Amino acid sequence: MRALRAFVLGAAATGVLAYAAAAVAAGLAQAQDGLLDVHVGALVVVRVASDGASTVTTFGPGLLVASAIGGLLNALGAAWLARRARRRPPMA
Amino acid sequence: MLEPCDSLVLADGVALGEGRVVDAVAEASWPVNASGSFVLERTGCRLESVVAELAAAFALPLETAREDVLAFAWQLNRLGLVNVRRGSRRLRAAVVWVRLAVRLAPSGTIPSFTARRRRIDTTTPLRAFASVVRGAAGRGTALALGTFAAGAHLSLVTGRPSLLVPAAVGVSVGAGVVVHEGGHAAALVGIPGALVIRGHRIYVLHAPTESRRRRVVAAAGPALTALIGLVVLTVLPPLGLPALGLAGAPAAVHACALTVLAGDGRTACGL
């Protein structure tokens, strides 16, 4: 149960952070009339494209992958901290 | 930093019992000896007069009494059991602090900050949130102004002068801290709580509670702040306010506190 909680919280936190970073990057790119294409492997994280008349910002599935990785790392961190706490000798 | 003209005041929810200091908020108590009780019975009196009375009552050298009283006062203040009522004006106290900081600078230390504890009204979530806003408004404003000044300076240095974006980011940083603690407090309904501010640290102290509630209280602060940041980032740019939308980023960063990297996150995970 603790592992699941840690995964969910870590995934939510990483998702929010990744989305915030992508939104800021997209905002800056749009302000400078530039293009942006951030992807992890084949998965798009954020893409800013212009067709001349308008600019389109797309948030892709890369954000979900980043969330899942963050959740996994948080769960591993929680497991490591819990194990370390169990090994610590009781206070005299 | 404590001055001779300062005085001690028991924090809300703290009382002196039979040889014990009882904290009704933390549901804890600490034993005090005769000289400790002597000092605590004189809350509201100037520290210099407490020192003189203690030296006379216990036949102590004045210097020993001063060291004992100051050490005791620091310990109580560090535990959030007493607040320090300044005997001098705030500006004068700040000048004295800066002078001492300059003298201590070669040793790489800075003078300690006193802690200030305020009661949180936890009868409803809104009142709890409002209590924290009242208590932390000064700290949030200072943080917002500092961030605004740094941001405005940066915008000048980078050749893109702007006041709007630094102001929005400053408000987000300052309000983010207040909302974070307000979120903890709002989740504390029915549980005694207090807001403690000490130096750069600000936290909500509360009575021990069952595991599930403790996790909810820990997660509520960062989750609420990050959610507001997310809404600002998502809603403002399509409304034609992309620059103001950037202000959501500092609030969204509070999501970090949901992970095991932060104390809130470790508690929320049940560690």
mmCIF file of C-alpha atoms in Angstrom:
data_model
loop_
_atom_site.group_PDB
_atom_site.id
_atom_site.type_symbol
_atom_site.label_atom_id
_atom_site.label_comp_id
_atom_site.label_asym_id
_atom_site.label_seq_id
_atom_site.Cartn_x
_atom_site.Cartn_y
_atom_site.Cartn_z
ATOM 1 C CA MET A 1 0.000 0.000 0.000
ATOM 2 C CA ARG A 2 2.837 2.369 0.873
ATOM 3 C CA ALA A 3 4.502 1.625 -2.456
ATOM 4 C CA LEU A 4 1.282 2.415 -4.299
ATOM 5 C CA ARG A 5 0.828 5.685 -2.387
ATOM 6 C CA ALA A 6 4.427 6.677 -3.117
ATOM 7 C CA PHE A 7 3.990 5.802 -6.800
ATOM 8 C CA VAL A 8 0.781 7.828 -7.140
ATOM 9 C CA LEU A 9 2.171 10.878 -5.329
ATOM 10 C CA GLY A 10 5.470 10.722 -7.226
ATOM 11 C CA ALA A 11 3.687 10.339 -10.552
ATOM 12 C CA ALA A 12 1.363 13.270 -9.781
ATOM 13 C CA ALA A 13 4.271 15.476 -8.670
ATOM 14 C CA THR A 14 6.412 14.620 -11.704
ATOM 15 C CA GLY A 15 3.443 15.082 -14.028
ATOM 16 C CA VAL A 16 2.732 18.554 -12.646
ATOM 17 C CA LEU A 17 6.406 19.546 -12.829
ATOM 18 C CA ALA A 18 6.833 18.192 -16.356
ATOM 19 C CA TYR A 19 3.656 19.921 -17.512
ATOM 20 C CA ALA A 20 4.721 23.209 -15.890
ATOM 21 C CA ALA A 21 8.164 23.047 -17.515
ATOM 22 C CA ALA A 22 6.616 22.206 -20.889
ATOM 23 C CA ALA A 23 4.035 25.000 -20.598
ATOM 24 C CA VAL A 24 6.714 27.570 -19.709
ATOM 25 C CA ALA A 25 8.941 26.407 -22.578
ATOM 26 C CA ALA A 26 5.982 26.556 -24.975
ATOM 27 C CA GLY A 27 5.018 30.026 -23.726
ATOM 28 C CA LEU A 28 8.550 31.323 -24.232
ATOM 29 C CA ALA A 29 8.746 29.748 -27.685
ATOM 30 C CA GLN A 30 5.441 31.339 -28.709
ATOM 31 C CA ALA A 31 6.541 34.742 -27.381
ATOM 32 C CA GLN A 32 9.582 34.625 -29.677
ATOM 33 C CA ASP A 33 7.584 33.281 -32.640
ATOM 34 C CA GLY A 34 9.800 30.220 -32.528
ATOM 35 C CA LEU A 35 9.168 26.515 -32.899
ATOM 36 C CA LEU A 36 9.643 23.893 -30.224
ATOM 37 C CA ASP A 37 9.755 20.131 -30.374
ATOM 38 C CA VAL A 38 10.672 18.241 -27.202
ATOM 39 C CA HIS A 39 10.387 14.472 -27.279
ATOM 40 C CA VAL A 40 11.670 11.408 -25.429
ATOM 41 C CA GLY A 41 12.496 8.815 -28.071
ATOM 42 C CA ALA A 42 9.465 8.705 -30.317
ATOM 43 C CA LEU A 43 7.133 10.213 -27.710
ATOM 44 C CA VAL A 44 6.299 13.908 -27.934
ATOM 45 C CA VAL A 45 6.470 15.880 -24.685
ATOM 46 C CA VAL A 46 5.537 19.298 -26.093
ATOM 47 C CA ARG A 47 5.450 20.701 -29.592
ATOM 48 C CA VAL A 48 4.875 24.260 -30.747
ATOM 49 C CA ALA A 49 4.122 24.472 -34.469
ATOM 50 C CA SER A 50 3.099 27.386 -36.645
ATOM 51 C CA ASP A 51 1.184 27.253 -39.900
ATOM 52 C CA GLY A 52 1.688 30.919 -40.640
ATOM 53 C CA ALA A 53 -1.636 32.255 -39.403
ATOM 54 C CA SER A 54 -1.782 30.505 -36.039
ATOM 55 C CA THR A 55 0.416 28.706 -33.525
ATOM 56 C CA VAL A 56 -0.555 25.330 -32.120
ATOM 57 C CA THR A 57 0.841 23.898 -28.871
ATOM 58 C CA THR A 58 0.539 20.139 -28.349
ATOM 59 C CA PHE A 59 1.292 18.274 -25.118
ATOM 60 C CA GLY A 60 2.089 14.657 -25.923
ATOM 61 C CA PRO A 61 2.242 11.245 -24.223
ATOM 62 C CA GLY A 62 5.844 11.914 -23.190
ATOM 63 C CA LEU A 63 4.374 13.692 -20.156
ATOM 64 C CA LEU A 64 2.675 10.461 -19.064
ATOM 65 C CA VAL A 65 5.914 8.513 -19.440
ATOM 66 C CA ALA A 66 7.753 11.141 -17.392
ATOM 67 C CA SER A 67 5.038 10.855 -14.716
ATOM 68 C CA ALA A 68 5.339 7.077 -14.609
ATOM 69 C CA ILE A 69 9.140 7.269 -14.283
ATOM 70 C CA GLY A 70 8.787 9.851 -11.490
ATOM 71 C CA GLY A 71 6.279 7.647 -9.687
ATOM 72 C CA LEU A 72 8.566 4.641 -9.971
ATOM 73 C CA LEU A 73 11.563 6.572 -8.631
ATOM 74 C CA ASN A 74 9.478 7.909 -5.733
ATOM 75 C CA ALA A 75 8.277 4.399 -4.878
ATOM 76 C CA LEU A 76 11.862 3.134 -4.943
ATOM 77 C CA GLY A 77 12.956 6.039 -2.750
ATOM 78 C CA ALA A 78 10.154 5.316 -0.277
ATOM 79 C CA ALA A 79 11.098 1.626 -0.138
ATOM 80 C CA TRP A 80 14.745 2.515 0.473
ATOM 81 C CA LEU A 81 13.851 4.975 3.251
ATOM 82 C CA ALA A 82 11.498 2.441 4.888
ATOM 83 C CA ARG A 83 14.183 -0.267 4.806
ATOM 84 C CA ARG A 84 16.761 2.126 6.268
ATOM 85 C CA ALA A 85 14.351 3.059 9.087
ATOM 86 C CA ARG A 86 13.784 -0.648 9.908
ATOM 87 C CA ARG A 87 17.536 -1.322 10.083
ATOM 88 C CA ARG A 88 18.200 1.608 12.412
ATOM 89 C CA PRO A 89 18.794 0.313 15.969
ATOM 90 C CA PRO A 90 16.204 1.395 18.552
ATOM 91 C CA MET A 91 17.113 4.373 20.717
ATOM 92 C CA ALA A 92 18.353 3.469 24.182
ATOM 93 C CA MET B 1 18.418 37.407 18.815
ATOM 94 C CA LEU B 2 17.308 38.400 22.312
ATOM 95 C CA GLU B 3 17.815 41.824 23.895
ATOM 96 C CA PRO B 4 17.632 42.784 27.594
ATOM 97 C CA CYS B 5 14.503 44.878 26.920
ATOM 98 C CA ASP B 6 12.644 41.914 25.350
ATOM 99 C CA SER B 7 10.143 39.847 27.301
ATOM 100 C CA LEU B 8 8.749 36.327 27.026
ATOM 101 C CA VAL B 9 5.078 35.519 26.498
ATOM 102 C CA LEU B 10 3.624 32.010 26.648
ATOM 103 C CA ALA B 11 2.347 31.000 23.200
ATOM 104 C CA ASP B 12 -1.370 30.318 22.704
ATOM 105 C CA GLY B 13 -2.185 26.848 23.997
ATOM 106 C CA VAL B 14 0.823 26.723 26.340
ATOM 107 C CA ALA B 15 0.412 26.862 30.127
ATOM 108 C CA LEU B 16 2.590 26.438 33.194
ATOM 109 C CA GLY B 17 1.269 23.553 35.317
ATOM 110 C CA GLU B 18 2.582 21.854 38.451
ATOM 111 C CA GLY B 19 6.303 21.789 37.646
ATOM 112 C CA ARG B 20 5.569 21.261 33.945
ATOM 113 C CA VAL B 21 5.083 23.344 30.825
ATOM 114 C CA VAL B 22 2.037 21.937 29.034
ATOM 115 C CA ASP B 23 1.512 22.408 25.294
ATOM 116 C CA ALA B 24 -2.159 21.727 24.527
ATOM 117 C CA VAL B 25 -1.567 21.953 20.752
ATOM 118 C CA ALA B 26 1.258 19.427 20.502
ATOM 119 C CA GLU B 27 -0.277 17.438 23.399
ATOM 120 C CA ALA B 28 3.106 17.315 25.088
ATOM 121 C CA SER B 29 4.595 18.526 28.352
ATOM 122 C CA TRP B 30 8.088 19.237 29.661
ATOM 123 C CA PRO B 31 9.287 19.245 33.267
ATOM 124 C CA VAL B 32 10.673 22.528 34.619
ATOM 125 C CA ASN B 33 12.737 23.019 37.758
ATOM 126 C CA ALA B 34 12.275 25.737 40.365
ATOM 127 C CA SER B 35 14.326 28.358 38.515
ATOM 128 C CA GLY B 36 12.515 27.533 35.253
ATOM 129 C CA SER B 37 9.151 28.051 36.962
ATOM 130 C CA PHE B 38 10.524 31.275 38.477
ATOM 131 C CA VAL B 39 11.306 32.606 34.996
ATOM 132 C CA LEU B 40 8.012 31.443 33.483
ATOM 133 C CA GLU B 41 6.010 33.055 36.292
ATOM 134 C CA ARG B 42 7.507 36.342 35.109
ATOM 135 C CA THR B 43 6.382 36.240 31.497
ATOM 136 C CA GLY B 44 5.691 39.748 30.261
ATOM 137 C CA CYS B 45 8.575 41.186 32.356
ATOM 138 C CA ARG B 46 11.736 42.484 30.700
ATOM 139 C CA LEU B 47 14.476 39.846 30.533
ATOM 140 C CA GLU B 48 16.968 42.132 32.339
ATOM 141 C CA SER B 49 14.629 42.405 35.343
ATOM 142 C CA VAL B 50 13.999 38.635 35.323
ATOM 143 C CA VAL B 51 17.781 38.086 35.368
ATOM 144 C CA ALA B 52 18.191 40.463 38.310
ATOM 145 C CA GLU B 53 15.337 38.843 40.272
ATOM 146 C CA LEU B 54 16.636 35.327 39.583
ATOM 147 C CA ALA B 55 20.154 36.293 40.707
ATOM 148 C CA ALA B 56 18.753 37.766 43.935
ATOM 149 C CA ALA B 57 16.346 34.886 44.663
ATOM 150 C CA PHE B 58 18.840 32.052 44.044
ATOM 151 C CA ALA B 59 21.996 33.898 45.199
ATOM 152 C CA LEU B 60 23.618 33.583 41.766
ATOM 153 C CA PRO B 61 26.252 35.811 40.154
ATOM 154 C CA LEU B 62 24.486 38.149 37.692
ATOM 155 C CA GLU B 63 26.412 36.740 34.720
ATOM 156 C CA THR B 64 25.419 33.150 35.560
ATOM 157 C CA ALA B 65 21.775 34.174 35.953
ATOM 158 C CA ARG B 66 21.895 35.966 32.595
ATOM 159 C CA GLU B 67 23.364 32.926 30.836
ATOM 160 C CA ASP B 68 20.780 30.624 32.447
ATOM 161 C CA VAL B 69 17.808 32.835 31.611
ATOM 162 C CA LEU B 70 18.910 33.383 28.005
ATOM 163 C CA ALA B 71 19.631 29.680 27.429
ATOM 164 C CA PHE B 72 16.257 28.767 28.923
ATOM 165 C CA ALA B 73 14.448 31.425 26.863
ATOM 166 C CA TRP B 74 16.132 30.212 23.662
ATOM 167 C CA GLN B 75 15.220 26.608 24.403
ATOM 168 C CA LEU B 76 11.569 27.475 25.078
ATOM 169 C CA ASN B 77 11.381 29.663 21.977
ATOM 170 C CA ARG B 78 12.997 26.957 19.832
ATOM 171 C CA LEU B 79 10.302 24.539 21.019
ATOM 172 C CA GLY B 80 7.637 27.123 20.101
ATOM 173 C CA LEU B 81 6.456 27.363 23.702
ATOM 174 C CA VAL B 82 7.087 31.083 24.177
ATOM 175 C CA ASN B 83 7.010 34.083 21.879
ATOM 176 C CA VAL B 84 9.417 36.975 22.277
ATOM 177 C CA ARG B 85 7.812 40.383 22.708
ATOM 178 C CA ARG B 86 10.207 43.002 21.413
ATOM 179 C CA GLY B 87 11.040 45.797 23.827
ATOM 180 C CA SER B 88 12.458 47.956 21.061
ATOM 181 C CA ARG B 89 11.057 49.084 17.740
ATOM 182 C CA ARG B 90 11.197 46.570 14.918
ATOM 183 C CA LEU B 91 13.538 48.756 12.865
ATOM 184 C CA ARG B 92 15.968 49.134 15.767
ATOM 185 C CA ALA B 93 15.912 45.377 16.378
ATOM 186 C CA ALA B 94 16.649 44.835 12.661
ATOM 187 C CA VAL B 95 19.588 47.261 12.798
ATOM 188 C CA VAL B 96 21.007 45.483 15.879
ATOM 189 C CA TRP B 97 20.588 42.133 14.102
ATOM 190 C CA VAL B 98 22.405 43.384 10.981
ATOM 191 C CA ARG B 99 25.248 44.816 13.081
ATOM 192 C CA LEU B 100 25.686 41.496 14.865
ATOM 193 C CA ALA B 101 25.504 39.632 11.560
ATOM 194 C CA VAL B 102 28.306 41.796 10.167
ATOM 195 C CA ARG B 103 30.447 41.114 13.251
ATOM 196 C CA LEU B 104 29.809 37.371 12.990
ATOM 197 C CA ALA B 105 30.327 37.229 9.215
ATOM 198 C CA PRO B 106 34.063 36.308 9.409
ATOM 199 C CA SER B 107 33.135 33.175 11.368
ATOM 200 C CA GLY B 108 30.553 32.196 8.727
ATOM 201 C CA THR B 109 27.567 32.292 11.086
ATOM 202 C CA ILE B 110 24.513 34.459 11.354
ATOM 203 C CA PRO B 111 22.582 35.421 14.489
ATOM 204 C CA SER B 112 19.676 33.116 15.307
ATOM 205 C CA PHE B 113 16.120 34.107 14.535
ATOM 206 C CA THR B 114 13.447 33.916 17.183
ATOM 207 C CA ALA B 115 10.398 31.755 16.506
ATOM 208 C CA ARG B 116 6.883 33.153 16.537
ATOM 209 C CA ARG B 117 3.882 30.915 17.088
ATOM 210 C CA ARG B 118 0.271 31.870 16.363
ATOM 211 C CA ARG B 119 -2.901 29.920 17.014
ATOM 212 C CA ILE B 120 -4.831 28.541 14.056
ATOM 213 C CA ASP B 121 -8.616 28.554 14.324
ATOM 214 C CA THR B 122 -9.448 25.086 12.993
ATOM 215 C CA THR B 123 -13.221 25.217 13.483
ATOM 216 C CA THR B 124 -13.746 25.337 9.680
ATOM 217 C CA PRO B 125 -11.356 24.949 6.704
ATOM 218 C CA LEU B 126 -11.947 28.565 5.683
ATOM 219 C CA ARG B 127 -11.153 29.937 9.140
ATOM 220 C CA ALA B 128 -8.059 27.764 9.351
ATOM 221 C CA PHE B 129 -6.901 29.039 5.977
ATOM 222 C CA ALA B 130 -7.645 32.647 6.980
ATOM 223 C CA SER B 131 -5.678 32.218 10.241
ATOM 224 C CA VAL B 132 -2.626 31.156 8.259
ATOM 225 C CA VAL B 133 -3.057 33.991 5.753
ATOM 226 C CA ARG B 134 -3.121 36.493 8.634
ATOM 227 C CA GLY B 135 -0.097 34.921 10.296
ATOM 228 C CA ALA B 136 2.046 34.453 7.202
ATOM 229 C CA ALA B 137 0.982 37.509 5.158
ATOM 230 C CA GLY B 138 4.048 39.517 6.177
ATOM 231 C CA ARG B 139 6.413 36.690 5.250
ATOM 232 C CA GLY B 140 4.618 36.117 1.939
ATOM 233 C CA THR B 141 4.733 39.825 1.086
ATOM 234 C CA ALA B 142 8.459 40.034 1.854
ATOM 235 C CA LEU B 143 9.090 36.992 -0.329
ATOM 236 C CA ALA B 144 6.983 38.454 -3.147
ATOM 237 C CA LEU B 145 8.800 41.804 -3.015
ATOM 238 C CA GLY B 146 12.216 40.119 -2.971
ATOM 239 C CA THR B 147 11.326 37.941 -5.951
ATOM 240 C CA PHE B 148 9.879 40.943 -7.794
ATOM 241 C CA ALA B 149 13.066 42.967 -7.225
ATOM 242 C CA ALA B 150 15.280 40.086 -8.385
ATOM 243 C CA GLY B 151 13.068 39.440 -11.421
ATOM 244 C CA ALA B 152 12.931 43.119 -12.414
ATOM 245 C CA HIS B 153 16.713 43.328 -12.129
ATOM 246 C CA LEU B 154 17.109 40.199 -14.257
ATOM 247 C CA SER B 155 14.756 41.571 -16.902
ATOM 248 C CA LEU B 156 16.843 44.760 -17.099
ATOM 249 C CA VAL B 157 20.127 42.846 -17.312
ATOM 250 C CA THR B 158 18.819 40.606 -20.099
ATOM 251 C CA GLY B 159 17.660 43.625 -22.106
ATOM 252 C CA ARG B 160 13.930 42.772 -21.895
ATOM 253 C CA PRO B 161 12.697 45.249 -19.272
ATOM 254 C CA SER B 162 9.381 44.223 -17.779
ATOM 255 C CA LEU B 163 7.509 44.811 -14.540
ATOM 256 C CA LEU B 164 4.459 42.674 -15.250
ATOM 257 C CA VAL B 165 6.133 39.247 -15.363
ATOM 258 C CA PRO B 166 8.388 39.828 -12.291
ATOM 259 C CA ALA B 167 5.342 41.113 -10.396
ATOM 260 C CA ALA B 168 3.249 38.078 -11.362
ATOM 261 C CA VAL B 169 6.055 35.660 -10.490
ATOM 262 C CA GLY B 170 6.662 37.502 -7.193
ATOM 263 C CA VAL B 171 2.993 37.203 -6.241
ATOM 264 C CA SER B 172 3.086 33.517 -7.150
ATOM 265 C CA VAL B 173 6.164 32.842 -4.996
ATOM 266 C CA GLY B 174 4.866 34.788 -1.977
ATOM 267 C CA ALA B 175 1.293 33.551 -2.212
ATOM 268 C CA GLY B 176 2.520 30.019 -2.880
ATOM 269 C CA VAL B 177 4.145 29.776 0.554
ATOM 270 C CA VAL B 178 1.024 31.143 2.261
ATOM 271 C CA VAL B 179 -1.337 28.848 0.328
ATOM 272 C CA HIS B 180 0.922 25.848 1.027
ATOM 273 C CA GLU B 181 0.665 26.315 4.797
ATOM 274 C CA GLY B 182 -2.997 27.333 4.454
ATOM 275 C CA GLY B 183 -3.675 24.024 2.722
ATOM 276 C CA HIS B 184 -2.184 22.103 5.650
ATOM 277 C CA ALA B 185 -4.278 24.154 8.070
ATOM 278 C CA ALA B 186 -7.522 23.727 6.098
ATOM 279 C CA ALA B 187 -7.115 19.948 6.323
ATOM 280 C CA LEU B 188 -6.689 20.196 10.106
ATOM 281 C CA VAL B 189 -10.355 20.913 10.897
ATOM 282 C CA GLY B 190 -11.145 19.948 14.481
ATOM 283 C CA ILE B 191 -7.485 19.360 15.403
ATOM 284 C CA PRO B 192 -5.655 22.021 17.453
ATOM 285 C CA GLY B 193 -2.962 23.685 15.378
ATOM 286 C CA ALA B 194 -0.511 26.579 15.370
ATOM 287 C CA LEU B 195 1.552 28.372 12.740
ATOM 288 C CA VAL B 196 5.243 28.656 13.601
ATOM 289 C CA ILE B 197 7.581 31.049 11.782
ATOM 290 C CA ARG B 198 11.282 30.861 12.541
ATOM 291 C CA GLY B 199 13.790 32.505 10.218
ATOM 292 C CA HIS B 200 13.169 31.166 6.733
ATOM 293 C CA ARG B 201 11.172 28.218 8.116
ATOM 294 C CA ILE B 202 7.417 28.302 8.329
ATOM 295 C CA TYR B 203 5.352 25.297 9.370
ATOM 296 C CA VAL B 204 2.085 24.159 10.887
ATOM 297 C CA LEU B 205 2.334 22.470 14.272
ATOM 298 C CA HIS B 206 -0.585 20.227 15.197
ATOM 299 C CA ALA B 207 -1.752 17.672 17.710
ATOM 300 C CA PRO B 208 -0.897 14.017 17.065
ATOM 301 C CA THR B 209 -3.553 12.433 14.874
ATOM 302 C CA GLU B 210 -4.286 9.081 13.296
ATOM 303 C CA SER B 211 -2.126 7.962 10.402
ATOM 304 C CA ARG B 212 -4.582 8.563 7.534
ATOM 305 C CA ARG B 213 -5.430 12.096 8.678
ATOM 306 C CA ARG B 214 -1.739 12.921 9.113
ATOM 307 C CA ARG B 215 -1.067 11.855 5.508
ATOM 308 C CA VAL B 216 -3.964 13.978 4.228
ATOM 309 C CA VAL B 217 -2.773 17.047 6.166
ATOM 310 C CA ALA B 218 0.779 16.609 4.828
ATOM 311 C CA ALA B 219 -0.360 16.246 1.212
ATOM 312 C CA ALA B 220 -2.983 19.031 1.307
ATOM 313 C CA GLY B 221 -0.494 21.934 1.404
ATOM 314 C CA PRO B 222 1.647 21.114 -1.638
ATOM 315 C CA ALA B 223 -1.290 19.601 -3.550
ATOM 316 C CA LEU B 224 -3.437 22.739 -3.210
ATOM 317 C CA THR B 225 -0.597 25.064 -4.236
ATOM 318 C CA ALA B 226 0.433 22.904 -7.190
ATOM 319 C CA LEU B 227 -3.190 22.654 -8.331
ATOM 320 C CA ILE B 228 -3.579 26.442 -8.329
ATOM 321 C CA GLY B 229 -0.304 26.751 -10.258
ATOM 322 C CA LEU B 230 -1.537 24.223 -12.777
ATOM 323 C CA VAL B 231 -4.809 26.109 -13.290
ATOM 324 C CA VAL B 232 -2.970 29.420 -13.791
ATOM 325 C CA LEU B 233 -0.574 27.812 -16.294
ATOM 326 C CA THR B 234 -3.420 26.218 -18.215
ATOM 327 C CA VAL B 235 -6.118 28.897 -18.188
ATOM 328 C CA LEU B 236 -4.319 32.226 -18.626
ATOM 329 C CA PRO B 237 -2.321 31.625 -21.866
ATOM 330 C CA PRO B 238 -5.417 30.766 -23.978
ATOM 331 C CA LEU B 239 -7.065 33.928 -22.601
ATOM 332 C CA GLY B 240 -4.316 35.979 -24.222
ATOM 333 C CA LEU B 241 -2.268 36.391 -21.037
ATOM 334 C CA PRO B 242 0.746 34.135 -21.695
ATOM 335 C CA ALA B 243 3.119 36.271 -19.634
ATOM 336 C CA LEU B 244 0.868 36.053 -16.580
ATOM 337 C CA GLY B 245 0.485 32.333 -17.187
ATOM 338 C CA LEU B 246 4.196 31.940 -16.370
ATOM 339 C CA ALA B 247 3.334 32.919 -12.812
ATOM 340 C CA GLY B 248 1.781 29.478 -12.333
ATOM 341 C CA ALA B 249 5.188 27.796 -12.582
ATOM 342 C CA PRO B 250 6.535 28.741 -9.098
ATOM 343 C CA ALA B 251 3.286 27.524 -7.515
ATOM 344 C CA ALA B 252 3.396 24.288 -9.542
ATOM 345 C CA VAL B 253 6.932 23.620 -8.243
ATOM 346 C CA HIS B 254 5.377 22.970 -4.805
ATOM 347 C CA ALA B 255 4.458 19.558 -6.256
ATOM 348 C CA CYS B 256 8.062 18.559 -5.410
ATOM 349 C CA ALA B 257 6.937 18.481 -1.769
ATOM 350 C CA LEU B 258 4.695 15.499 -2.584
ATOM 351 C CA THR B 259 7.742 13.288 -3.140
ATOM 352 C CA VAL B 260 10.021 11.612 -0.612
ATOM 353 C CA LEU B 261 12.549 14.402 -1.217
ATOM 354 C CA ALA B 262 10.552 16.580 1.206
ATOM 355 C CA GLY B 263 9.234 16.055 4.723
ATOM 356 C CA ASP B 264 5.624 16.564 3.628
ATOM 357 C CA GLY B 265 6.018 13.934 0.916
ATOM 358 C CA ARG B 266 7.591 11.399 3.290
ATOM 359 C CA THR B 267 4.692 11.878 5.713
ATOM 360 C CA ALA B 268 2.143 11.681 2.884
ATOM 361 C CA CYS B 269 3.726 8.395 1.744
ATOM 362 C CA GLY B 270 3.344 7.034 5.280
ATOM 363 C CA LEU B 271 7.066 6.956 6.109
#
